[in-house]
Short mmCIF file of C-alpha atoms in Angstrom, two decimals:
data_model
loop_
_atom_site.label_atom_id
_atom_site.label_comp_id
_atom_site.label_asym_id
_atom_site.label_seq_id
_atom_site.Cartn_x
_atom_site.Cartn_y
_atom_site.Cartn_z
CA ILE A 24 30.28 40.14 22.71
CA LEU A 25 32.31 37.13 22.29
CA VAL A 26 30.34 36.27 19.02
CA ALA A 27 30.64 39.92 17.56
CA TYR A 28 34.57 39.41 18.15
CA MET A 29 34.59 36.29 16.47
CA MET A 30 32.62 37.71 13.61
CA THR A 31 34.74 40.85 13.32
CA SER A 32 37.99 38.75 13.53
CA LEU A 33 36.58 36.35 10.73
CA PHE A 34 35.72 38.84 8.12
CA PHE A 35 38.60 41.51 8.56
CA ASN A 36 41.47 38.62 8.93
CA LYS A 37 44.51 39.28 6.36
CA PHE A 38 44.43 35.53 5.78
CA THR A 39 40.63 35.72 4.68
CA HIS A 40 40.44 34.75 0.78
CA ARG A 41 38.11 38.07 -0.48
CA TYR A 42 37.53 36.50 -3.65
CA LEU A 43 36.15 33.14 -2.06
CA LEU A 44 32.30 34.44 -2.23
CA GLU A 45 32.34 35.17 -5.79
CA GLY A 46 31.84 32.26 -7.83
CA GLN A 47 28.31 32.96 -9.41
CA THR A 48 29.12 31.11 -12.50
CA ILE A 49 29.51 27.78 -11.04
CA GLU A 50 27.02 28.15 -8.34
CA VAL A 51 24.28 28.61 -11.49
CA ILE A 52 25.77 25.65 -13.02
CA TRP A 53 25.33 23.24 -10.65
CA THR A 54 22.06 24.33 -9.77
CA ILE A 55 20.51 24.28 -12.92
CA LEU A 56 22.50 21.35 -14.51
CA PRO A 57 20.61 19.27 -11.82
CA ALA A 58 17.38 20.24 -11.88
CA ILE A 59 17.13 19.79 -15.50
CA THR A 60 18.32 16.20 -15.24
CA LEU A 61 15.58 15.76 -12.41
CA ILE A 62 13.15 17.13 -14.80
CA PHE A 63 14.16 14.92 -17.43
CA ILE A 64 13.96 12.04 -15.09
CA ALA A 65 10.35 12.92 -13.30
CA LEU A 66 8.49 13.63 -16.43
CA PRO A 67 8.62 10.39 -18.07
CA SER A 68 7.88 8.88 -14.88
CA LEU A 69 5.05 10.67 -13.75
CA ARG A 70 2.97 9.96 -16.90
CA LEU A 71 3.83 6.39 -16.86
CA LEU A 72 2.73 6.24 -13.21
CA TYR A 73 -0.58 7.60 -14.46
CA LEU A 74 -0.90 5.38 -16.81
CA LEU A 75 -0.12 2.28 -14.96
CA ASP A 76 -2.69 3.15 -12.64
CA GLU A 77 -5.44 2.68 -14.95
CA SER A 78 -4.22 0.73 -17.45
CA MET A 79 -5.41 -2.89 -16.29
CA ASP A 80 -8.87 -3.42 -16.94
CA PRO A 81 -10.05 -5.49 -14.04
CA ILE A 82 -12.25 -8.57 -14.29
CA ILE A 83 -13.50 -8.59 -10.80
CA THR A 84 -14.13 -6.04 -8.22
CA VAL A 85 -14.12 -6.70 -4.45
CA LYS A 86 -14.78 -4.23 -1.78
CA THR A 87 -12.93 -4.61 1.48
CA VAL A 88 -14.03 -3.03 4.82
CA GLY A 89 -11.91 -2.88 7.77
CA HIS A 90 -13.56 -3.19 11.11
CA GLN A 91 -12.38 -3.37 14.56
CA TRP A 92 -11.44 -6.25 14.73
CA TYR A 93 -12.36 -8.09 11.39
CA TRP A 94 -12.56 -7.63 7.71
CA SER A 95 -15.91 -7.50 5.58
CA TYR A 96 -15.95 -8.47 1.91
CA GLU A 97 -18.27 -7.37 -0.82
CA TYR A 98 -18.78 -9.19 -4.20
CA THR A 99 -20.85 -6.51 -6.32
CA ASP A 100 -20.00 -7.66 -10.23
CA PHE A 101 -22.72 -10.50 -9.82
CA THR A 102 -26.38 -10.36 -10.25
CA ASN A 103 -26.97 -11.53 -6.56
CA PRO A 104 -24.15 -9.49 -4.77
CA TYR A 105 -22.12 -11.64 -2.33
CA GLU A 106 -21.07 -10.11 1.48
CA PHE A 107 -19.50 -11.97 4.18
CA ASP A 108 -17.33 -11.38 7.11
CA ALA A 109 -14.05 -12.84 7.89
CA TYR A 110 -13.03 -13.11 11.55
CA MET A 111 -9.76 -14.99 12.72
CA ILE A 112 -10.32 -18.61 14.02
CA PRO A 113 -9.69 -18.83 17.86
CA TYR A 114 -6.96 -21.27 18.85
CA ASN A 115 -9.32 -23.52 20.68
CA GLU A 116 -11.38 -24.12 17.19
CA MET A 117 -8.49 -24.48 14.77
CA SER A 118 -7.94 -27.57 13.03
CA PRO A 119 -4.62 -29.34 13.47
CA ASN A 120 -3.20 -28.35 10.41
CA GLY A 121 -4.17 -24.41 10.63
CA PHE A 122 -1.98 -21.58 10.77
CA ARG A 123 -2.37 -19.72 14.16
CA LEU A 124 -3.50 -16.03 14.17
CA LEU A 125 -3.35 -16.49 10.34
CA ASP A 126 -6.61 -18.26 9.48
CA VAL A 127 -10.03 -17.14 9.12
CA ASP A 128 -13.73 -18.51 9.25
CA ASN A 129 -14.58 -17.12 5.47
CA ARG A 130 -11.77 -17.32 3.23
CA THR A 131 -11.53 -14.40 0.15
CA VAL A 132 -11.97 -16.71 -2.62
CA LEU A 133 -10.81 -14.99 -6.10
CA PRO A 134 -10.37 -16.68 -9.52
CA MET A 135 -6.54 -16.97 -10.64
CA ASN A 136 -5.28 -15.65 -13.95
CA THR A 137 -7.72 -12.68 -13.75
CA GLN A 138 -7.02 -9.09 -13.13
CA ILE A 139 -8.72 -8.17 -9.84
CA ARG A 140 -9.13 -4.61 -8.30
CA MET A 141 -9.73 -4.56 -4.66
CA LEU A 142 -11.66 -1.35 -3.31
CA VAL A 143 -10.32 -0.71 0.40
CA THR A 144 -12.16 1.36 2.84
CA ALA A 145 -12.64 1.52 6.85
CA ALA A 146 -15.83 1.57 9.02
CA ASP A 147 -14.23 2.60 12.02
CA VAL A 148 -10.64 3.62 12.25
CA LEU A 149 -7.43 3.45 10.35
CA HIS A 150 -6.60 -0.22 8.98
CA SER A 151 -4.19 -1.47 6.22
CA TRP A 152 -5.16 -4.37 3.99
CA THR A 153 -2.18 -6.20 3.36
CA VAL A 154 -0.95 -9.67 1.58
CA PRO A 155 3.02 -9.52 1.47
CA ALA A 156 3.01 -12.64 -1.12
CA LEU A 157 0.90 -10.64 -3.67
CA GLY A 158 2.80 -7.25 -3.35
CA VAL A 159 -0.07 -5.42 -1.99
CA LYS A 160 -0.48 -3.08 0.78
CA VAL A 161 -3.80 -0.70 0.84
CA ASP A 162 -4.38 1.74 3.64
CA ALA A 163 -8.18 1.38 4.95
CA THR A 164 -9.16 4.90 5.81
CA PRO A 165 -12.84 5.95 7.01
CA GLY A 166 -14.71 7.65 4.31
CA ARG A 167 -11.97 7.17 1.42
CA LEU A 168 -12.14 4.61 -0.84
CA ASN A 169 -8.55 3.52 -1.94
CA GLN A 170 -8.27 0.91 -4.87
CA THR A 171 -5.56 -1.07 -5.72
CA SER A 172 -5.15 -4.03 -8.65
CA PHE A 173 -3.28 -7.31 -8.52
CA PHE A 174 -2.69 -10.63 -10.74
CA MET A 175 -2.85 -14.35 -9.22
CA ASN A 176 -0.82 -16.38 -11.57
CA ARG A 177 -0.91 -19.66 -9.35
CA PRO A 178 -3.48 -21.36 -6.89
CA GLY A 179 -2.89 -21.67 -3.56
CA LEU A 180 -3.66 -19.68 -0.35
CA PHE A 181 -2.13 -16.33 0.20
CA TYR A 182 -2.05 -14.77 3.60
CA GLY A 183 -1.74 -11.42 5.37
CA GLN A 184 -2.78 -9.25 8.24
CA CYS A 185 -3.81 -5.85 8.97
CA SER A 186 -0.63 -3.61 9.03
CA GLU A 187 -1.68 -0.50 10.85
CA ILE A 188 -1.72 -0.47 14.62
CA CYS A 189 -5.39 -0.01 14.89
CA GLY A 190 -6.34 -0.97 18.39
CA ALA A 191 -5.92 -3.80 21.20
CA ASN A 192 -6.87 -6.57 18.97
CA HIS A 193 -5.07 -5.21 15.94
CA SER A 194 -2.91 -8.34 15.43
CA PHE A 195 -6.26 -10.62 15.27
CA MET A 196 -7.28 -9.13 11.94
CA PRO A 197 -5.85 -11.96 9.50
CA ILE A 198 -6.25 -12.09 5.66
CA VAL A 199 -6.65 -15.37 3.59
CA ILE A 200 -6.96 -15.17 0.09
CA GLU A 201 -7.48 -18.35 -1.64
CA SER A 202 -6.77 -18.56 -5.11
CA VAL A 203 -8.54 -21.20 -7.54
CA ASN A 204 -9.05 -21.56 -11.15
CA THR A 205 -12.39 -19.94 -12.92
CA LYS A 206 -14.63 -23.02 -13.00
CA THR A 207 -14.39 -23.22 -9.03
CA PHE A 208 -14.75 -19.58 -8.57
CA ILE A 209 -17.92 -19.61 -10.87
CA LYS A 210 -19.37 -23.01 -8.40
CA TRP A 211 -18.31 -21.10 -5.24
CA ILE A 212 -19.88 -17.61 -5.99
#
């Protein structure tokens, strides 16, 4: 009853401006104009986004599989495919100059100044392969193969971790990328 009284008093008040609700021309203008502006921004952006995704021709492809709680890597571009698992080095086995919770027993060695394609998937639960220094973060989903590409222009070690909460030992899934020159990479492989 109170709501009905308030509604009728609002509609039949003599101080209400009767023509306030009629402004269809301006409403059409401020609806259509931003829509046209957004279309002019979005169409070129979408076209460039799809072109950018496949514009780089990778020299090497590495497949990464996330497990609870380690990473597997597969180099399949070579005549003898190379596969290995990368586990975190426990604190009691670490070298004095190693990084706690970030070092692995098998580093992923990749050549610098080379376009690299990384295929990422998971064997059990959701993971996320992340190396912040390279600007790379790819979700690892079971049954789905996600891809990213990156380019390393300097030698060194790049550290990362699984950035998806994947279970009790989620923080014990480090990633170490070792960027080397091409000759060193060929000797390593």
